[in-house]
mmCIF file of C-alpha atoms and ligand atoms in Angstrom:
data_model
loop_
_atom_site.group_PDB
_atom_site.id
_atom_site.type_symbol
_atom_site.label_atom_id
_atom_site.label_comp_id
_atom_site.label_asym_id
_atom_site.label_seq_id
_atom_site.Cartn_x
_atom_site.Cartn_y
_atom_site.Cartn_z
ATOM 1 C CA UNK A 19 81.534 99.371 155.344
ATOM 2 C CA UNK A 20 83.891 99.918 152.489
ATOM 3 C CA UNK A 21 83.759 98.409 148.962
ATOM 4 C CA UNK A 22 86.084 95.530 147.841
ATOM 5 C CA UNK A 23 88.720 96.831 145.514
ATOM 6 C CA UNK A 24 91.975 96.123 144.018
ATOM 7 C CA UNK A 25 93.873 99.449 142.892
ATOM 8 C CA UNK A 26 93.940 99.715 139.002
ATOM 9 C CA UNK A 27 96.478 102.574 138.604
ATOM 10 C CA UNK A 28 98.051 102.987 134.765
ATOM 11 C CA UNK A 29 101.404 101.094 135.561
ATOM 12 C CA UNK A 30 103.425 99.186 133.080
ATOM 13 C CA UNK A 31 103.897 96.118 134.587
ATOM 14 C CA UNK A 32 100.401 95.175 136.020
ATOM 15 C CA UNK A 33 100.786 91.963 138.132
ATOM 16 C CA UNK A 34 97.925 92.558 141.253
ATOM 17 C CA UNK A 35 94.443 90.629 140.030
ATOM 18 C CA UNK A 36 95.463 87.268 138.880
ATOM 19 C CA UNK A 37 94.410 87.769 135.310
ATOM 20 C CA UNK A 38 96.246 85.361 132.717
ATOM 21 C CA UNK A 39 98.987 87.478 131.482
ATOM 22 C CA UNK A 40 98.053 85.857 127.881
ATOM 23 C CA UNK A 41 96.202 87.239 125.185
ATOM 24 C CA UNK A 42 92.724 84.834 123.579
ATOM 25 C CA UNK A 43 93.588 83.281 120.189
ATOM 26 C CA UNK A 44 92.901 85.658 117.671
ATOM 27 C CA UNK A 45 90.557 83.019 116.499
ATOM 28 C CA UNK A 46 88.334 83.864 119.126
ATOM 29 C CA UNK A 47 88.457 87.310 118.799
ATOM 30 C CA UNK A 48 87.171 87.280 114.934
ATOM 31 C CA UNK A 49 84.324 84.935 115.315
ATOM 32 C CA UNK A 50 83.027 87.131 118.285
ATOM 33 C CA UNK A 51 83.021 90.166 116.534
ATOM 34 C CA UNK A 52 81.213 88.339 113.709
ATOM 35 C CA UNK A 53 78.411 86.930 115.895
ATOM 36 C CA UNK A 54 77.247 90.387 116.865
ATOM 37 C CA UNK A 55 75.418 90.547 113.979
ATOM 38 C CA UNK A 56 74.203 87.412 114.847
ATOM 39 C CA UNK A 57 72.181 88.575 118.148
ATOM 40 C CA UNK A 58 68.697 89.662 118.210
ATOM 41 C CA UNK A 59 69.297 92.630 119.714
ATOM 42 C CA UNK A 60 66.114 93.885 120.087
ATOM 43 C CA UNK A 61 65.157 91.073 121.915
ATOM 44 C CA UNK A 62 66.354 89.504 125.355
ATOM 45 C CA UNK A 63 68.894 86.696 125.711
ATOM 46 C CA UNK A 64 68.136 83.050 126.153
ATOM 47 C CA UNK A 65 67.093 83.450 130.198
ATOM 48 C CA UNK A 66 67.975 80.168 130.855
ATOM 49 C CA UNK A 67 71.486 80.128 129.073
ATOM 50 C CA UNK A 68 70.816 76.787 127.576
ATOM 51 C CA UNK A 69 73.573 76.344 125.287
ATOM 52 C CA UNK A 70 76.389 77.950 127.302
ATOM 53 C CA UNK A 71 75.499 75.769 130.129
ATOM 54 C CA UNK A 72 75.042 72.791 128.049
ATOM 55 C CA UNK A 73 78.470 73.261 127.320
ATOM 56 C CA UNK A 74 79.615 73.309 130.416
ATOM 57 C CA UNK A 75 78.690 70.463 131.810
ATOM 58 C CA UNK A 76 79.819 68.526 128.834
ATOM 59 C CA UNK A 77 83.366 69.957 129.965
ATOM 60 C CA UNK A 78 82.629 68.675 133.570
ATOM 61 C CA UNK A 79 80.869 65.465 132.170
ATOM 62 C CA UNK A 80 77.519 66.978 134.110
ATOM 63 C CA UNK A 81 74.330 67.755 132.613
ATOM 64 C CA UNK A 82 73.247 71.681 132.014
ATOM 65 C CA UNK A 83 71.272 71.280 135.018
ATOM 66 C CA UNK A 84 74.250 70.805 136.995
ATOM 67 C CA UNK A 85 75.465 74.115 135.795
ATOM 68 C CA UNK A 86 74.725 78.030 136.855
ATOM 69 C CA UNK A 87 76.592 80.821 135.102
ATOM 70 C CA UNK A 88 76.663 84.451 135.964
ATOM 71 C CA UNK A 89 79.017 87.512 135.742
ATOM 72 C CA UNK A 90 82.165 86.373 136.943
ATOM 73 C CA UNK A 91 82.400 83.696 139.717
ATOM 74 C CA UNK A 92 81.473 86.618 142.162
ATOM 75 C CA UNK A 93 78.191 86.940 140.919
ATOM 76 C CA UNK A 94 77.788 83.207 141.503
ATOM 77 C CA UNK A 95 78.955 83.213 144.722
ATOM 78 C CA UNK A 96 76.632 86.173 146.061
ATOM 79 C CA UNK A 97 73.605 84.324 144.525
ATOM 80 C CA UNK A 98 74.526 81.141 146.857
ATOM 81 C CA UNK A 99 74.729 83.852 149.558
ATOM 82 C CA UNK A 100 71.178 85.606 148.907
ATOM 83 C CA UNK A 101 69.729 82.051 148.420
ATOM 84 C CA UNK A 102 71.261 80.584 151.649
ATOM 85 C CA UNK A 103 72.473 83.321 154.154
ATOM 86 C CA UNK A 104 70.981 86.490 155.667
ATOM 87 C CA UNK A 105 70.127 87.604 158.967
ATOM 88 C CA UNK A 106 70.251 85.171 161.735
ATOM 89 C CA UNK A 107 72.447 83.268 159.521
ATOM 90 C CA UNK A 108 75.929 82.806 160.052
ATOM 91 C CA UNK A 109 78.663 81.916 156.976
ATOM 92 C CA UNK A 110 82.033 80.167 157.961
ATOM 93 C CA UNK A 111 85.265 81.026 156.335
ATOM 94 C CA UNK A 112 88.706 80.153 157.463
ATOM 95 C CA UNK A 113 91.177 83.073 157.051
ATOM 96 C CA UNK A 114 93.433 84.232 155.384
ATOM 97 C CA UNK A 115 91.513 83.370 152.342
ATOM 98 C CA UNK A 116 89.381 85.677 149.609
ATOM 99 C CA UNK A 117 88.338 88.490 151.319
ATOM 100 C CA UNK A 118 84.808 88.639 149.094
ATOM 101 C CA UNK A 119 83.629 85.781 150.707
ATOM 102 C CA UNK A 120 83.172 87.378 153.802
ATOM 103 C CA UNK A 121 82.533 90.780 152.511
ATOM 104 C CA UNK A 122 79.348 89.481 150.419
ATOM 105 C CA UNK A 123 78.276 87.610 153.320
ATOM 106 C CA UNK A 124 78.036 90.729 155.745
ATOM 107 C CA UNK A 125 76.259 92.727 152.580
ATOM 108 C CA UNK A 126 73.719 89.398 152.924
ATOM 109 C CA UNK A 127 73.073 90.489 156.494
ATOM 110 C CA UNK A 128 74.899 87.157 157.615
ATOM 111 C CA UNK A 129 77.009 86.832 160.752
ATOM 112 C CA UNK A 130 80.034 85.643 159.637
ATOM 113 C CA UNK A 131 82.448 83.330 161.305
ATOM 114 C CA UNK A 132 86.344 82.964 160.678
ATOM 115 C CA UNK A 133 87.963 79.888 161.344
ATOM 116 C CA UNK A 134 91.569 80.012 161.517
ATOM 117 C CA UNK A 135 94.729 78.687 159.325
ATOM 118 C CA UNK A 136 98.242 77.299 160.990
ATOM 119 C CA UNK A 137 100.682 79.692 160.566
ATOM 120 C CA UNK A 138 101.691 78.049 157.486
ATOM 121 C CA UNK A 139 98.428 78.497 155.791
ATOM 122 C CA UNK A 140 97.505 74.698 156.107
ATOM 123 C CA UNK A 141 94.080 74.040 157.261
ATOM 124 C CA UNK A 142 93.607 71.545 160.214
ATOM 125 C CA UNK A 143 90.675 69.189 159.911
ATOM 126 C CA UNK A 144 89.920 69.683 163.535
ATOM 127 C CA UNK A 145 89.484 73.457 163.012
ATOM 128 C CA UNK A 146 87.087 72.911 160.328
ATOM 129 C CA UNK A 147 85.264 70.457 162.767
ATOM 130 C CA UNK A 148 84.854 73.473 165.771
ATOM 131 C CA UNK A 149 83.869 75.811 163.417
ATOM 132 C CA UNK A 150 81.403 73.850 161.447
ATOM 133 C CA UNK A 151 79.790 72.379 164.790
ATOM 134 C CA UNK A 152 80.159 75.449 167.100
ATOM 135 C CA UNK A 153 78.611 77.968 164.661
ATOM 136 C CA UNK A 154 76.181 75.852 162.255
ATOM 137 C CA UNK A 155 76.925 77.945 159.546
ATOM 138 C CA UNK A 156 74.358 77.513 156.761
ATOM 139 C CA UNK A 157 77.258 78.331 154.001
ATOM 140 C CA UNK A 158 80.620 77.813 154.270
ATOM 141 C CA UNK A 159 83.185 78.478 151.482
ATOM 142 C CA UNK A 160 86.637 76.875 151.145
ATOM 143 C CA UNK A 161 89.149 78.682 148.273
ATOM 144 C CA UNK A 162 91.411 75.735 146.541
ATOM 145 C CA UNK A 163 94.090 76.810 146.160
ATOM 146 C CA UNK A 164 93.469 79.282 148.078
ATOM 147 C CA UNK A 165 94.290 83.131 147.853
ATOM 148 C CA UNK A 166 95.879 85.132 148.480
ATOM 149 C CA UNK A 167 98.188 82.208 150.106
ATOM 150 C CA UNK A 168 98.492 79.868 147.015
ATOM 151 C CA UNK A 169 97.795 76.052 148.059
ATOM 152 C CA UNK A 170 95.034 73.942 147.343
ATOM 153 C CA UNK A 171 92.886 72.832 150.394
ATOM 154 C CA UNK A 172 94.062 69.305 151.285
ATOM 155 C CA UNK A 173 91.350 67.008 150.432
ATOM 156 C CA UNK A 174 90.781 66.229 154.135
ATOM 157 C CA UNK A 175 89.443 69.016 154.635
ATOM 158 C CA UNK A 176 87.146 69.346 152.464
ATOM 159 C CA UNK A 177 85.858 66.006 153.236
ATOM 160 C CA UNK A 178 85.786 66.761 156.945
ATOM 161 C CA UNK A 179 83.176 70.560 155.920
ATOM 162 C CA UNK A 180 80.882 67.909 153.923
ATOM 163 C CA UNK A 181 80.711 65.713 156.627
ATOM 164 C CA UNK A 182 80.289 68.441 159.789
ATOM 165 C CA UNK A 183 78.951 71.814 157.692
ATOM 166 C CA UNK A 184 74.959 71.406 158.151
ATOM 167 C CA UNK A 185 74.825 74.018 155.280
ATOM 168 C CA UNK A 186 75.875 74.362 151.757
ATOM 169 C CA UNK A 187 79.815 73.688 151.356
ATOM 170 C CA UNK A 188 81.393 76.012 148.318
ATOM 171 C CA UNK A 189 84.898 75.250 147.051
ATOM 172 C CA UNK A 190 85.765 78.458 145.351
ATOM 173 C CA UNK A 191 88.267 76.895 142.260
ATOM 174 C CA UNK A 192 88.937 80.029 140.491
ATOM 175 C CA UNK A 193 92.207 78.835 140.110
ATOM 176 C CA UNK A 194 91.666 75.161 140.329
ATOM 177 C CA UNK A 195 93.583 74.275 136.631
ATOM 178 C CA UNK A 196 96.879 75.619 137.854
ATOM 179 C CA UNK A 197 96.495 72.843 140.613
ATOM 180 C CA UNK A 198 96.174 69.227 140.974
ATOM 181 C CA UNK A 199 93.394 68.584 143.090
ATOM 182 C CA UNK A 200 89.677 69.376 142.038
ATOM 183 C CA UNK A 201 86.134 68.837 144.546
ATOM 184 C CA UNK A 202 84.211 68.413 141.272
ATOM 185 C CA UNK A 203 83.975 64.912 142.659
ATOM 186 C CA UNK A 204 82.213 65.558 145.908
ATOM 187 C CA UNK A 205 79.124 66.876 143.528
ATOM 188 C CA UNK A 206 76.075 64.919 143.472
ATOM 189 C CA UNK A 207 72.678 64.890 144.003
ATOM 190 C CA UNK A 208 72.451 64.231 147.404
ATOM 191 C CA UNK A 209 75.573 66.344 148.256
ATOM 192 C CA UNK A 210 75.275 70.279 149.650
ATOM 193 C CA UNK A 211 78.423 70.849 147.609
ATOM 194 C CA UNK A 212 78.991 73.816 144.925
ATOM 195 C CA UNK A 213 82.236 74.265 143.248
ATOM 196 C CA UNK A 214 82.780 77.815 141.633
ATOM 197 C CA UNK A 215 85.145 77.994 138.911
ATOM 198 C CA UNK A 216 85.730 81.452 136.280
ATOM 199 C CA UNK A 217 86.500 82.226 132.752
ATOM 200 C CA UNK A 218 88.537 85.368 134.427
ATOM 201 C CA UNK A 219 92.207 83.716 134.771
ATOM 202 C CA UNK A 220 93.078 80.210 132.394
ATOM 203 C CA UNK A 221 90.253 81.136 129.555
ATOM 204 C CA UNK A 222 92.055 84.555 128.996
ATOM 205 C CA UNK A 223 88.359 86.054 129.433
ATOM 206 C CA UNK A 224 88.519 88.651 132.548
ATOM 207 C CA UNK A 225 87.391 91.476 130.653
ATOM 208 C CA UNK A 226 83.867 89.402 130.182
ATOM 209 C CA UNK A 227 83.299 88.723 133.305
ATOM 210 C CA UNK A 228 81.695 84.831 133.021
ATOM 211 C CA UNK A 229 81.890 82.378 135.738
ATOM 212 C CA UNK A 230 80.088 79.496 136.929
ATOM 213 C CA UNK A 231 79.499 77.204 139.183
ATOM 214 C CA UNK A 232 78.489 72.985 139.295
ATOM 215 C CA UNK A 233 76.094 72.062 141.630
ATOM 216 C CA UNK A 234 73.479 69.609 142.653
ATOM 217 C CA UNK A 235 70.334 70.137 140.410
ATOM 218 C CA UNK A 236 67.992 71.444 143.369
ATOM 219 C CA UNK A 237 70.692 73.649 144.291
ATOM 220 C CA UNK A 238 70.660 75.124 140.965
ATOM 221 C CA UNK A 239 67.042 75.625 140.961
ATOM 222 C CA UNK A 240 67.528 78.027 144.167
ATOM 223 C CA UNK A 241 70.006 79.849 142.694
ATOM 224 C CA UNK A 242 67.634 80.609 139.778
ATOM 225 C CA UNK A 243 64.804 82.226 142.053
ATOM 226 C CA UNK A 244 67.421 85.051 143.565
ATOM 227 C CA UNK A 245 68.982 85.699 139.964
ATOM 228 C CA UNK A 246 67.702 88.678 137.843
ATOM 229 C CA UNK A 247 65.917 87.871 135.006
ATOM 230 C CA UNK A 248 68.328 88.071 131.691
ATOM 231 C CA UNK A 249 70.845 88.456 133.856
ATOM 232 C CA UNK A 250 73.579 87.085 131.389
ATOM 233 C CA UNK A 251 73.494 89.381 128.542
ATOM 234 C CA UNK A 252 73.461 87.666 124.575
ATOM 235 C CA UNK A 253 77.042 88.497 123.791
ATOM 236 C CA UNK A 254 78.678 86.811 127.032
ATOM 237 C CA UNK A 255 76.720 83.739 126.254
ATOM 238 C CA UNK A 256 78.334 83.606 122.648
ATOM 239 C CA UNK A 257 81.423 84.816 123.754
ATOM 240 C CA UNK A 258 81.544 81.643 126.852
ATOM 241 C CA UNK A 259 80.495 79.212 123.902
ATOM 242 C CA UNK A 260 83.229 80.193 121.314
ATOM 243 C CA UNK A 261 85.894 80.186 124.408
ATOM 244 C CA UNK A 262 84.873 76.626 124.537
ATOM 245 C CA UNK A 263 86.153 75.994 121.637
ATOM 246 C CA UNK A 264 89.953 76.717 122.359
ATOM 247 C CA UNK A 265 90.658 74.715 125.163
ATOM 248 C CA UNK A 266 94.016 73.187 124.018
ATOM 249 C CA UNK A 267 95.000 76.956 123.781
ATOM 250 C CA UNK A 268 93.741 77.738 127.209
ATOM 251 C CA UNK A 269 95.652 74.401 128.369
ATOM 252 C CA UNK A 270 99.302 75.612 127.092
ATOM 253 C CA UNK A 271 98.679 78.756 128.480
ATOM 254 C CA UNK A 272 98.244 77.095 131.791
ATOM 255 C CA UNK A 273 101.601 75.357 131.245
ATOM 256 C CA UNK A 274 103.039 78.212 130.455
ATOM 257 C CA UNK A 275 102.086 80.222 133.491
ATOM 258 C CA UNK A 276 102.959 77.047 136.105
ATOM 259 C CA UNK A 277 106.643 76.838 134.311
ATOM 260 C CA UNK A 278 106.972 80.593 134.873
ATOM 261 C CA UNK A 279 106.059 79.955 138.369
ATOM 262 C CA UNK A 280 108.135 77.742 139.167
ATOM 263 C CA UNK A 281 111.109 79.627 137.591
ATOM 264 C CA UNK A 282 109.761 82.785 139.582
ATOM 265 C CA UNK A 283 109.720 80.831 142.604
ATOM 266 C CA UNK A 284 113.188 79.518 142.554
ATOM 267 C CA UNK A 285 114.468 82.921 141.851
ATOM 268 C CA UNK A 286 112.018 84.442 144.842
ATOM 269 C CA UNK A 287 113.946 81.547 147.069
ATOM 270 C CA UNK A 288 117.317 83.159 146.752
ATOM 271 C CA UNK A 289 116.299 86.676 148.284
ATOM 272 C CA UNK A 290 115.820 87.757 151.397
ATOM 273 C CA UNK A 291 111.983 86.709 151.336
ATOM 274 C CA UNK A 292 109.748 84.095 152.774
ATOM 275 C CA UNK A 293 107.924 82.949 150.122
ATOM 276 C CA UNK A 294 105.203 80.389 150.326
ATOM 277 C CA UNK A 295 104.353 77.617 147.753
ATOM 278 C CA UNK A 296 101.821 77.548 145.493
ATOM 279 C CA UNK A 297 99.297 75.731 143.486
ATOM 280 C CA UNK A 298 97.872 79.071 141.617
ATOM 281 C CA UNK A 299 99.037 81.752 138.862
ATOM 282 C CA UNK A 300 100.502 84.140 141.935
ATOM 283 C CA UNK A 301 103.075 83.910 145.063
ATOM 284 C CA UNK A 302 102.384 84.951 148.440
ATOM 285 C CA UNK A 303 105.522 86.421 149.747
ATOM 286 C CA UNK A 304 107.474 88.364 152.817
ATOM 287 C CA UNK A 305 110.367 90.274 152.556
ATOM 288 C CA UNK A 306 112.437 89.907 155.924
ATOM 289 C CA UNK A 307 114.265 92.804 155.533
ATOM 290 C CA UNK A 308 112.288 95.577 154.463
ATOM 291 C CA UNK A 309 108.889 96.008 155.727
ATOM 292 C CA UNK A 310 106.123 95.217 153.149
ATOM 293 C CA UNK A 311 104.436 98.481 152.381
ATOM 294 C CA UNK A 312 107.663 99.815 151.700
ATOM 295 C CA UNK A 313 108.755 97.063 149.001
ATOM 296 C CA UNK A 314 105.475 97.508 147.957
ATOM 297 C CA UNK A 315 105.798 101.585 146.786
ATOM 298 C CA UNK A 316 109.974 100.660 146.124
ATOM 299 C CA UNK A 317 107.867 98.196 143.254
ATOM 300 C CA UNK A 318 105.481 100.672 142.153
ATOM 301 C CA UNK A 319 107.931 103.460 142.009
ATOM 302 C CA UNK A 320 109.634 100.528 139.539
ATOM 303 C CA UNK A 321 106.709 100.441 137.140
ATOM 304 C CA UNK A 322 105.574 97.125 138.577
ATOM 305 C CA UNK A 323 102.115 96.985 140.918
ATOM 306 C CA UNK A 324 101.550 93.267 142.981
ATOM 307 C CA UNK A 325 99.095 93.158 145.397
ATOM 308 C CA UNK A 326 99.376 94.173 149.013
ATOM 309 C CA UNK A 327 98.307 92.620 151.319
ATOM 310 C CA UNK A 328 100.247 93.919 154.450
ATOM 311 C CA UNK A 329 97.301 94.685 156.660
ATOM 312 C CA UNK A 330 94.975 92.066 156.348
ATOM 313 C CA UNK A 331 94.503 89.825 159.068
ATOM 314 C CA UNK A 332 97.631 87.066 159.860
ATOM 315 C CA UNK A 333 99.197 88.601 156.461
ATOM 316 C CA UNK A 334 101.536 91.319 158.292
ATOM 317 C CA UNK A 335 104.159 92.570 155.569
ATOM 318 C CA UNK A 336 102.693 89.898 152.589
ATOM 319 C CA UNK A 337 102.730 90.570 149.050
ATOM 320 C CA UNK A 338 101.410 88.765 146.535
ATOM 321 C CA UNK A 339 102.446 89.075 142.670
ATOM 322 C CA UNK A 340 100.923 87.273 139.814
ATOM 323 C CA UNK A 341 102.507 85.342 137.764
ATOM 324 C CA UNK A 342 103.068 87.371 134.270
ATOM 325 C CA UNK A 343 104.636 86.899 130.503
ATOM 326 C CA UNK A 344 108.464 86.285 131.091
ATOM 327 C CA UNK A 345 109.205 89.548 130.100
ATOM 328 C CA UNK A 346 106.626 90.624 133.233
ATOM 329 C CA UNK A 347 108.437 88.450 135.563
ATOM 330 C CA UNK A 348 111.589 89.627 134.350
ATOM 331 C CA UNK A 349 110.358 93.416 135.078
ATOM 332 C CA UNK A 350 109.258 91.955 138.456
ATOM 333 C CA UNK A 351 111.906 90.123 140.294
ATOM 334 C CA UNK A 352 114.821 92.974 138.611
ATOM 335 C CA UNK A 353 112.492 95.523 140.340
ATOM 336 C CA UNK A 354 112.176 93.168 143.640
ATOM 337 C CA UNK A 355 116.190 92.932 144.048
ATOM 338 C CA UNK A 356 116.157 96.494 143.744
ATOM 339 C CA UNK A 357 113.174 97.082 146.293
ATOM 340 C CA UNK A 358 114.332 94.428 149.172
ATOM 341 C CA UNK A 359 117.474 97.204 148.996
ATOM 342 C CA UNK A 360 115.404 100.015 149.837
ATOM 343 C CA UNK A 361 115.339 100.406 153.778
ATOM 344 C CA UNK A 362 112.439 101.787 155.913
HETATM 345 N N1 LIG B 405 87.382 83.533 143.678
HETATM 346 C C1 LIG B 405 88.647 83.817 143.918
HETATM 347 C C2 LIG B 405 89.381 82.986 144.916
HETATM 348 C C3 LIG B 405 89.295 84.856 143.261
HETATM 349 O O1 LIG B 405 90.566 85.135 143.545
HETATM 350 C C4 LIG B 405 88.570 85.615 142.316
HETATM 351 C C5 LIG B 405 89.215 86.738 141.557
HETATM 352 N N2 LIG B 405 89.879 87.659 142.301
HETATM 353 C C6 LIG B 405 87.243 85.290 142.112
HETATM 354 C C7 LIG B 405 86.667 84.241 142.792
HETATM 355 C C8 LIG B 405 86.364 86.100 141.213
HETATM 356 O O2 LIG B 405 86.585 85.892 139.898
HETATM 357 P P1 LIG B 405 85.583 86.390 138.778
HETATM 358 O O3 LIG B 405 84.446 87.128 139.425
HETATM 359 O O4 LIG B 405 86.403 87.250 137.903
HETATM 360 O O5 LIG B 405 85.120 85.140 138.121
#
């Protein structure tokens, strides 16, 4: 196997990992630095993450026992995958989507099992049906909206994994605020639903790695036997609780990042690209007259890294940028005219 990484080379214009191109209010900043005095630090951190979590749900009008948070919503995601997969288990995903999912599940020791998208990226229901009966998979993750290819799952679908997954259903929403639709509302107590959502890309919090996920209570209780004790160190708790507190700021920035979107987009449309919609803070796109890889380095050589995803599977010659500060985006689609010139 090989590990699961996005290049982080010293570039100026650094649109490849879907980070919020904006800056936490300084607000935030100063009362975090004064709560590390605060923290026993000779003792461990609240195990159970009481607060934080309490604070969660209040955001998702659930209780904290709704609620488990670990580093980054990859964390949470490979707990649901030690609870619930393994050998002689088999995890469903439907491709092209987030390439973790399927890379945790094969650390787990699960089989995994790829259902296919149109070539349009839509999901049929009846495709979610075959896989769901044919394989049994005991987890099987939908991404809404989806990356790398930008829409959110139509609701249909998900609906139609609830009803035919015998297994736990995840709706990965890392990105669910830049979109309209949410699953929040398929979770209840006597649903096998989990939706994952992060502080990495509206809260302006990558660097602290925090995500989460809501969940039926029992479901939470699993989760807590395959975590590590303390695993959610004193200074992330504070740092997800004073986040909490700025969520007007974190909704602007969200408005600010769909409006540059959509202005990216429309500019994207005139060039020589295909370039697919999207429901998320990044644009999968094709240029049709260069090959990818080579618009790709043309970029780089341009100061300005996106994501390639050329080789992965049904994503020949795709890119995908992220959407940036207008001055980013700027940088990015002056450095795309000139790159759709170069020739292979
Ligand atoms: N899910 C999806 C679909 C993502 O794109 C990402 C970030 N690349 C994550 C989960 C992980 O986010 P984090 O671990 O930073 O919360």
């Amino acid at each position: 196997m090989s590990g699961y990484h996005s290049p982080q080379v010293s570039v100026k214009v650094r649109l490849n990992t879907n980070e919020s191109p904006i800056e936490p209010p300084a607000e935030f900043v100063r009362a975090l630095a004064a709560s590390v005095g605060d923290v026993k630090w000779n003792r461990y951190p609240d195990r159970a993450v009481r607060e934080l979590r309490a604070a969660i749900g209040a955001l998702h009008g659930v209780g904290p026992e709704n609620v488990f948070v670990a580093n980054g919503s990859n964390e949470a995601l490979q707990s649901v995958l030690l609870a619930y997969s393994g050998a002689r288990r088999t995890v469903a995903t439907f491709e092209p989507t987030y390439q973790l999912h399927s890379h945790i599940a094969r650390i787990a020791g699960a089989t995994v099992v790829s259902g296919k998208r149109n070539p349009d990226f839509t999901l049929d229901v009846s495709e979610v049906r075959r896989v769901c009966t044919e394989y049994s998979p005991s987890v099987t993750f939908l991404c809404s909206p989806n990356n790398p290819t930008g829409m959110a799952e139509d609701p249909a679908v998900v609906k139609t994994a609830i009803e035919c997954a015998p297994g736990v259903v995840v709706v990965d929403e890392a990105y669910a605020q830049f979109s309209p639709y949410t699953a929040l509302d398929c979770v209840n107590e006597s649903s096998r639903v989990a939706v994952s959502r992060t502080f990495s890309k509206t809260w302006s919090m990558a660097a602290a790695r925090l995500g989460y996920l809501i969940a039926p209570k029992w479901m939470i209780g699993d989760l807590e036997i395959v975590t590590l004790p303390y695993h959610l160190d004193a200074m992330k708790q504070r740092a997800g609780l004073l986040a909490l507190q700025h969520i007007s700021h974190m909704e602007t920035g969200v408005k600010t990042v769909v409006a540059e979107r959509e202005r990216l987009l429309a500019a994207m449309r005139s060039m020589p690209l295909t370039v697919w919609p999207s429901q998320a803070n990044f644009i999968l796109f094709r240029p049709t007259n260069v090959a990818g890889r080579t618009a790709w380095r043309a970029l780089l050589d341009a100061g300005v890294l996106v994501r390639d995803c050329s080789s992965w599977d049904g994503l020949t010659d795709c890119l995908r940028v992220t959407v940036g500060t207008a001055a980013e985006n700027d940088a990015f689609l002056t450095a795309l005219r000139g790159a759709l010139e170069a020739r292979d």
